[in-house]
Coordinates of C-alpha atoms in Angstrom, one line a residue:
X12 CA 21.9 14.1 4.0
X13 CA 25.5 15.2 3.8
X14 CA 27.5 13.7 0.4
X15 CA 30.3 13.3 3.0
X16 CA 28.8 9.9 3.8
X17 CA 30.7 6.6 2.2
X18 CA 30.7 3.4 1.9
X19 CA 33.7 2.3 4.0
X20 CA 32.1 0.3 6.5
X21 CA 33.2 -2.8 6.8
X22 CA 30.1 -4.6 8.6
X23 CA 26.3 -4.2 7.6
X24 CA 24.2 -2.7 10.2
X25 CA 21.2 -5.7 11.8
X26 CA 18.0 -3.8 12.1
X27 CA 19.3 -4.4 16.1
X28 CA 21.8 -2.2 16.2
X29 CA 21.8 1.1 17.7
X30 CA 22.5 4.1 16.4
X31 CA 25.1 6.3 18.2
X32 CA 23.4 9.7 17.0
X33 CA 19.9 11.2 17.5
X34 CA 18.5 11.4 14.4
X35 CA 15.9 14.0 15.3
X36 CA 18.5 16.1 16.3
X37 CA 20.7 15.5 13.2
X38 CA 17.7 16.3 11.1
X39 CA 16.9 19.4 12.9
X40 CA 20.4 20.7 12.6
X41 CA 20.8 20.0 9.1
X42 CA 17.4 21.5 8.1
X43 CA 18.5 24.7 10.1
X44 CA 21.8 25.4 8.3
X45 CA 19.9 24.6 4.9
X46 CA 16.8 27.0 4.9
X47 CA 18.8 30.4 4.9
X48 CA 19.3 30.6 1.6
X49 CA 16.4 29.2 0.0
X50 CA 13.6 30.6 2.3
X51 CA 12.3 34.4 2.5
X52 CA 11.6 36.0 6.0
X53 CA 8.0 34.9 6.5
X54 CA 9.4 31.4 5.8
X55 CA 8.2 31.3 2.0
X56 CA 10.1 29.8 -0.7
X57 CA 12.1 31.8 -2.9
X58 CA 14.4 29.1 -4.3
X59 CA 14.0 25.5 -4.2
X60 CA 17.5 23.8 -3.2
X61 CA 16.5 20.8 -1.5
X62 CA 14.0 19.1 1.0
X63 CA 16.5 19.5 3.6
X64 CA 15.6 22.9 5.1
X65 CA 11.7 22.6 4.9
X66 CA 9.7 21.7 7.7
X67 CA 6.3 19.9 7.3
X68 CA 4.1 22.8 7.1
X69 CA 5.9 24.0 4.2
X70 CA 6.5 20.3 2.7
X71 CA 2.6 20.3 2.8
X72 CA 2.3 23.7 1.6
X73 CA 3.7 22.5 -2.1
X74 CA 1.8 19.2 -2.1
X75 CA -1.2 21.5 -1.3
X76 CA -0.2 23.6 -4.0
X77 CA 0.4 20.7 -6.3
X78 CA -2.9 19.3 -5.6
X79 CA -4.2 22.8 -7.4
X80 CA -3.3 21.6 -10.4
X81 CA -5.7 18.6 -10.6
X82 CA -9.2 18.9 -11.6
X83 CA -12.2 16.9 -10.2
X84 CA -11.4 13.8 -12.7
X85 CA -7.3 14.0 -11.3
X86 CA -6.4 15.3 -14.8
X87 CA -3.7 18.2 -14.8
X88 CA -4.8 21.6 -16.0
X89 CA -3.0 24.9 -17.1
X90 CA -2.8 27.7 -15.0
X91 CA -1.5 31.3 -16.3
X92 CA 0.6 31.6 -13.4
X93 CA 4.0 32.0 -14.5
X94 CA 2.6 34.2 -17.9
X95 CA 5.3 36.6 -18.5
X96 CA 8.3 34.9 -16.9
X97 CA 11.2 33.3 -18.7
X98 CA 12.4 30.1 -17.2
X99 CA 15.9 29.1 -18.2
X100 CA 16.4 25.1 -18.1
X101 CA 20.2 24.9 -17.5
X102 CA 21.3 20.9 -17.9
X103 CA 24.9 20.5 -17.0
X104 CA 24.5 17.2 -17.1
X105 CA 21.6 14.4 -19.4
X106 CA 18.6 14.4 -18.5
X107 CA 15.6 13.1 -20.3
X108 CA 12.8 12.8 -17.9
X109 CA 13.6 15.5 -15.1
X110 CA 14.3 18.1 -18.3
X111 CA 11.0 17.7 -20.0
X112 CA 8.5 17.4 -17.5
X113 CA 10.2 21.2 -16.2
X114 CA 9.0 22.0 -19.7
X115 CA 5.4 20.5 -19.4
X116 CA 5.3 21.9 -16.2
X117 CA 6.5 25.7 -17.3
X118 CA 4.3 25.5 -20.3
X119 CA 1.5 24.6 -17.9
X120 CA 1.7 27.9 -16.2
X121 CA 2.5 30.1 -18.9
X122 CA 6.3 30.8 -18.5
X123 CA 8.1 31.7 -21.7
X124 CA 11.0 28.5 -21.5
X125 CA 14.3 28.4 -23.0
X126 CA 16.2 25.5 -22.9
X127 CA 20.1 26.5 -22.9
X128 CA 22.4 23.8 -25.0
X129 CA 25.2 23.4 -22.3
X130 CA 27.1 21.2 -24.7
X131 CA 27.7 24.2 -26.9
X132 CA 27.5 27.0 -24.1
X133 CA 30.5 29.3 -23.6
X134 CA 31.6 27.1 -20.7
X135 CA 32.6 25.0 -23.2
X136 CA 34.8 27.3 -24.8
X137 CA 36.6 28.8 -21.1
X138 CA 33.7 30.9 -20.0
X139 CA 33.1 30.5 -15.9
X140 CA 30.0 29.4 -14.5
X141 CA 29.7 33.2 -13.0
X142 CA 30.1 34.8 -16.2
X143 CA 27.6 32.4 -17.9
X144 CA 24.8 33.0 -15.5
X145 CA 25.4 36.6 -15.2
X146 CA 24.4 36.8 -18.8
X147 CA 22.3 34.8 -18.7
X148 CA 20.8 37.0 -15.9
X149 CA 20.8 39.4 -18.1
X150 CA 18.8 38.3 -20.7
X151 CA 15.9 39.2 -18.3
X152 CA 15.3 35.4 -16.6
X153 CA 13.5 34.7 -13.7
X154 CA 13.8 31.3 -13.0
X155 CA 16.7 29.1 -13.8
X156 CA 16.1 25.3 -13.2
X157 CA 19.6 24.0 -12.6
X158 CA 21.2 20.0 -13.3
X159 CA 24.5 19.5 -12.1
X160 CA 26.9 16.4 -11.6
X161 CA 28.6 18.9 -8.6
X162 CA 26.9 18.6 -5.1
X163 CA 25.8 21.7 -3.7
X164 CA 26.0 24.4 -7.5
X165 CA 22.2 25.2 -7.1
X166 CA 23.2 26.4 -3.6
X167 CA 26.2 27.8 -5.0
X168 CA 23.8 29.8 -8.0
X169 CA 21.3 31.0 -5.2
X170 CA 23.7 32.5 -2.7
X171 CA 27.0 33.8 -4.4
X172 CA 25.9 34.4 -8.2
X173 CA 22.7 35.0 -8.9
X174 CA 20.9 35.3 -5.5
X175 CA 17.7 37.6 -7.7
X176 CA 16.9 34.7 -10.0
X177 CA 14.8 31.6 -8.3
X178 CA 16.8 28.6 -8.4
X179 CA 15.4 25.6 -8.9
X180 CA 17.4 22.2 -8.1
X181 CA 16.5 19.4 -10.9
X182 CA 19.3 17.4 -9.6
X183 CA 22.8 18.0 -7.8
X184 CA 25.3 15.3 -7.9
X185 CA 25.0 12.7 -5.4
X186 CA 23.5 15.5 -2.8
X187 CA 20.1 16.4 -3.5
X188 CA 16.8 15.7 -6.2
X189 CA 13.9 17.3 -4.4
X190 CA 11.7 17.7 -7.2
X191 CA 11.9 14.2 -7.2
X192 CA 11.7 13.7 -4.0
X193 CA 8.5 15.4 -3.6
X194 CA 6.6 13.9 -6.3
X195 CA 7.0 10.7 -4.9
X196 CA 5.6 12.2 -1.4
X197 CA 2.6 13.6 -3.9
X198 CA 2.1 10.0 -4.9
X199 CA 2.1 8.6 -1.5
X200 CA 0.1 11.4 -0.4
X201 CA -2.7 11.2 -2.9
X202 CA -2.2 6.8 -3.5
X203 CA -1.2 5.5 0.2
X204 CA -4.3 4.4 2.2
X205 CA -2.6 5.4 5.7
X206 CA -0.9 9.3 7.0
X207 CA 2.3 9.7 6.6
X208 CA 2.5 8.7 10.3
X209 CA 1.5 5.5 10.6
X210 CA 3.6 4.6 7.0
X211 CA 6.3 1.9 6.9
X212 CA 8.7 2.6 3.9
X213 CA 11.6 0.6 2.5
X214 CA 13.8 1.8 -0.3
X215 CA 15.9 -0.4 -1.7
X216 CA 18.8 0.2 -4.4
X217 CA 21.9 2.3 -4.9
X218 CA 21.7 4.4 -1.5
X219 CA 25.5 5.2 -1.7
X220 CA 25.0 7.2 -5.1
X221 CA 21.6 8.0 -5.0
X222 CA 20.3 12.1 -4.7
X223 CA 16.6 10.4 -4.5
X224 CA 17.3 8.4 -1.8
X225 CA 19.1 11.3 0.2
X226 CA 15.6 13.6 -0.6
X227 CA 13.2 11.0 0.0
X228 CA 14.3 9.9 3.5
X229 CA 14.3 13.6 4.3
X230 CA 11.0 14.4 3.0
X231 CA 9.5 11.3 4.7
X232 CA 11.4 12.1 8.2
X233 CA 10.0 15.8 7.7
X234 CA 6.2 14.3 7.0
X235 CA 6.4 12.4 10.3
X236 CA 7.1 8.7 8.7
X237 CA 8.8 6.8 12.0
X238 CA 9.6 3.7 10.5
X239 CA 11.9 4.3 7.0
X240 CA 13.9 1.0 5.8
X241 CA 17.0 0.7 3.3
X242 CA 18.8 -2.5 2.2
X243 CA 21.1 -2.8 -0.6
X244 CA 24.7 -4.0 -0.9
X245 CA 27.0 -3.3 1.6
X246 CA 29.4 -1.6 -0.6
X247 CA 26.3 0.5 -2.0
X248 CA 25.3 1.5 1.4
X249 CA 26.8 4.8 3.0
X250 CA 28.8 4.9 6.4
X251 CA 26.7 5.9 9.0
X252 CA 23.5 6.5 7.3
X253 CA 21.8 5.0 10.4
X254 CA 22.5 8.5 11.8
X255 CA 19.7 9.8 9.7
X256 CA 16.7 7.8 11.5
X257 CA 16.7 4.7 8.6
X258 CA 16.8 0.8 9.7
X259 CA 19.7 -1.0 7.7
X260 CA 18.4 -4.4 6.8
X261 CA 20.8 -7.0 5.1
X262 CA 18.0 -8.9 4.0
X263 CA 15.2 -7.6 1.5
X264 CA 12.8 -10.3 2.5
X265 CA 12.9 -8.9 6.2
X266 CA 13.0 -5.8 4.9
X267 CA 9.8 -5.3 3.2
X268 CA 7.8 -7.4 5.2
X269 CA 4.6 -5.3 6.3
X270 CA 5.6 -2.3 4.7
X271 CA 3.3 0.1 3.0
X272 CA 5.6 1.8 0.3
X273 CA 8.4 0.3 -1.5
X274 CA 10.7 2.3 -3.2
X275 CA 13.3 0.7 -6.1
X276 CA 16.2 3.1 -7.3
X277 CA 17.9 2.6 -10.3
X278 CA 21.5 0.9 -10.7
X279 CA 23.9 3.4 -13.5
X280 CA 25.3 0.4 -15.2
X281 CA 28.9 1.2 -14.5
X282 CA 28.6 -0.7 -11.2
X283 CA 27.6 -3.5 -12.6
X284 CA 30.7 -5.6 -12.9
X285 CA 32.8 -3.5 -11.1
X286 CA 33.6 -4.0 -7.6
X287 CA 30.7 -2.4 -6.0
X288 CA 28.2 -4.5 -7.6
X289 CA 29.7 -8.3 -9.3
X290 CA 26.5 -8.7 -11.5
X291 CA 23.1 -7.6 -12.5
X292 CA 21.8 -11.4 -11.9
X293 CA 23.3 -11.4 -8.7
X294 CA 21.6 -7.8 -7.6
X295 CA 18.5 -9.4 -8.8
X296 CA 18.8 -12.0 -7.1
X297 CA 19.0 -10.4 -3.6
X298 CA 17.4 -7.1 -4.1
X299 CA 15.4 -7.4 -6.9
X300 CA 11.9 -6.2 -5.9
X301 CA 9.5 -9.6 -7.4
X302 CA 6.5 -10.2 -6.8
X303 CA 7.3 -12.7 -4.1
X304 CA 8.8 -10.1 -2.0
X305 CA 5.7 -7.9 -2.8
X306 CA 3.6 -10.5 -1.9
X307 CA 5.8 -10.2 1.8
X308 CA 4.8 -6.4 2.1
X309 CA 0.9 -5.3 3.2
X310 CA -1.7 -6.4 0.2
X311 CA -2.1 -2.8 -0.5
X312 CA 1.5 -1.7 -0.3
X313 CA 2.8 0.8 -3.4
X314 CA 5.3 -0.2 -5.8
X315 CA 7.5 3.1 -6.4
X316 CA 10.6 3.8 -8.9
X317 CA 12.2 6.9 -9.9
X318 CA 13.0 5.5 -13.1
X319 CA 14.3 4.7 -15.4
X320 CA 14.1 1.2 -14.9
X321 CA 16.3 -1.6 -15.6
X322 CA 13.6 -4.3 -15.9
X323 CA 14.8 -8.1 -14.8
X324 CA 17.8 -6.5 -12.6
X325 CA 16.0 -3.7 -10.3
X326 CA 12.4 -5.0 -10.7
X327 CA 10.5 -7.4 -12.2
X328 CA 7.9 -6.7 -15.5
X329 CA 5.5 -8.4 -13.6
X330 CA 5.6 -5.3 -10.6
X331 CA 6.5 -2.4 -12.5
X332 CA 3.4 -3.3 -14.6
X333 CA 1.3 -4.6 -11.9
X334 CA -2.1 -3.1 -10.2
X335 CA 0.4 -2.2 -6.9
X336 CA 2.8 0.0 -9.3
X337 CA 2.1 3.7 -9.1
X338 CA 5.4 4.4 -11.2
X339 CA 3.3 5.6 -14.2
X340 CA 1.5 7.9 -11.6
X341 CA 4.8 9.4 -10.5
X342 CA 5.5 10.4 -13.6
X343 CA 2.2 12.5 -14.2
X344 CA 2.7 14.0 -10.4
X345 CA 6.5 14.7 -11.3
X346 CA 4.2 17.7 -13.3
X347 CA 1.9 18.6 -10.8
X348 CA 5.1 19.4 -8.2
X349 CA 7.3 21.2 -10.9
X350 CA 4.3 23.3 -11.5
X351 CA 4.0 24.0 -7.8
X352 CA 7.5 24.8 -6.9
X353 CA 8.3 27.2 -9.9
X354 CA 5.1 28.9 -9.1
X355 CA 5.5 29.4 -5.3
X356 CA 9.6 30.3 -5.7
X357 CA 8.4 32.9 -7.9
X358 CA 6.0 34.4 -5.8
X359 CA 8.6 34.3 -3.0
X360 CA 11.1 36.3 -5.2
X361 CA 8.4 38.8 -6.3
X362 CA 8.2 38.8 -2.3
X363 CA 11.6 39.3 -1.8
X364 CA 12.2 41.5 -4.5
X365 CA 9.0 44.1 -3.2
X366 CA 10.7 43.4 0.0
X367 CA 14.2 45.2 -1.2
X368 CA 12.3 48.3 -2.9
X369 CA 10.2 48.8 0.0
X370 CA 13.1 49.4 2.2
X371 CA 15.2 50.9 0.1

């Protein structure tokens, strides 16, 4: 989903409406002019940018792979995959959760992990981005695993500085989370009693701001879910996102009637009390997900949440702790997809790389 997309509608969109665009062909379009630089040849990953340029077989392919990583109890195991490699965990901006499960995950499979201290890096002290990572290229890396509050700088790394290293996207300003957005496709996966197919999936929240949103609805349009719902404030819902194959519902009760997954997103708490958001009560109020409007969705309906949480504004104690919360289980899957996607980008730049020395 494009981070051109605002909020400067003037009118919420009924569930009625109809949207101008075809969203398959949207879709189609936008995964097309995304998989170039991200995907060898024979279609295998080298770097991991985004959902948005995958199609299902290879969205499957990396929840197969992540499935790998269980054993017959659903415990995670180690895998020596990644032994000799050094992954490079470059945070431009905080992270807590995203930034350590990498680790866990790169530990897992062996990798020798460094995590660079941005806040005292030379960019700090003048140094461009190009010269950082080209010596930081040269301190013999092979993966870097990129955060950054500007849209688009893991495409940026992968395809005009250093193309040789795998790129992995933990996160690019409003654009893109994939990793994020395919551990909660794990969790659905591996916790939804229904395919993908025959799913019904609202998410409710921030959709304006929110890089999960953006890779969820992607990775659930890829995966074949028809019938994808969002609701939030009007001025925290982007123009024209209708485009993309989502209902726009103004209210959350309708909205999460019958539905199979739910999906909360957090709210940064500089909205609140400015004038895209007058309150947290008020948010709760409307959109809070409670267990009255659980009890609205399908008895065995998922509770999801990228976290972190703000409890009593986003969703109720009651539901984030509840029997139809999986929130905890994201967490552990977060692992299970890391470890999949560094493994399989680096065996698509060993690929790539045999690739260049065999015609050469």
């Amino acid at each position: 989903m494009s981070n051109s997309i605002d909020s400067s509608t003037k009118n919420t969109v009924s569930p009625s409406a109809t949207a101008k665009f075809d969203p398959d062909s949207i879709h189609q379009r936008l995964n097309t002019s995304l998989s170039r630089p991200q995907l060898n040849a024979d279609g295998s990953i080298r770097h991991f940018l985004g959902v948005e340029g995958l199609n299902k077989v290879q969205l499957q392919a990396i929840i197969a792979k992540a499935e790998t990583f269980f054993d017959e109890n659903g415990q995670l195991i180690n895998s020596p995959e990644l032994d000799g490699c050094t992954v490079m965990n470059l945070f431009f901006e905080p992270s807590t959760r995203t930034r350590t499960t990498f680790e866990v995950a790169e530990k897992r499979l062996g990798a020798n992990v460094l995590n660079i201290d941005i806040e005292r890096s030379s960019t700090k002290k003048g140094e461009s981005l190009r010269d950082t990572l080209w010596n930081l290229q040269a301190m013999t890396a092979d993966i870097f695993v990129v955060r950054h509050s500007a849209s688009g700088a893991a495409h940026f790394m992968a395809t005009e500085v250093t193309p040789d290293i795998a790129i992995i996207n933990g996160g690019d300003g409003w654009h893109a989370h994939p990793t994020q957005g395919m551990l909660d496709m794990l969790t659905i996966h591996r916790e939804a009693p229904r395919p993908f197919e025959e799913l019904s999936v609202a998410i409710i929240g921030d959709i304006k701001h929110s890089r999960v949103a953006r890779s969820d609805i992607s990775a659930l349009q890829t995966l074949g879910v028809k019938d994808i719902r969002v609701c939030a404030p009007r001025t925290l819902l982007p123009k024209g996102i209708e485009r993309f194959g989502v209902t726009v519902y103004e209210d959350m009760n309708r909205c999460v009637t019958d539905c199979d997954v739910i999906i909360g997103l957090r709210i940064q708490n500089e909205r609140i009390g400015s004038p895209l958001l007058a309150s947290s009560s008020e948010y709760y109020k409307h959109y809070g997900i409670t267990p009255e409007r659980v009890a609205l969705a399908k008895p065995d309906a998922l509770v999801m949440h990228p976290g972190p949480m703000n409890r009593g504004v986003e969703i109720a104690s009651s539901v984030a702790d509840g029997a139809q919360s999986v929130i905890l289980k994201q967490v552990n899957n977060g692992i299970a997809i890391r470890m999949a996607v560094l493994s399989l980008a680096m065996q698509g730049q060993r690929a790539h790389q045999a690739d260049i020395h065999s015609n050469s």
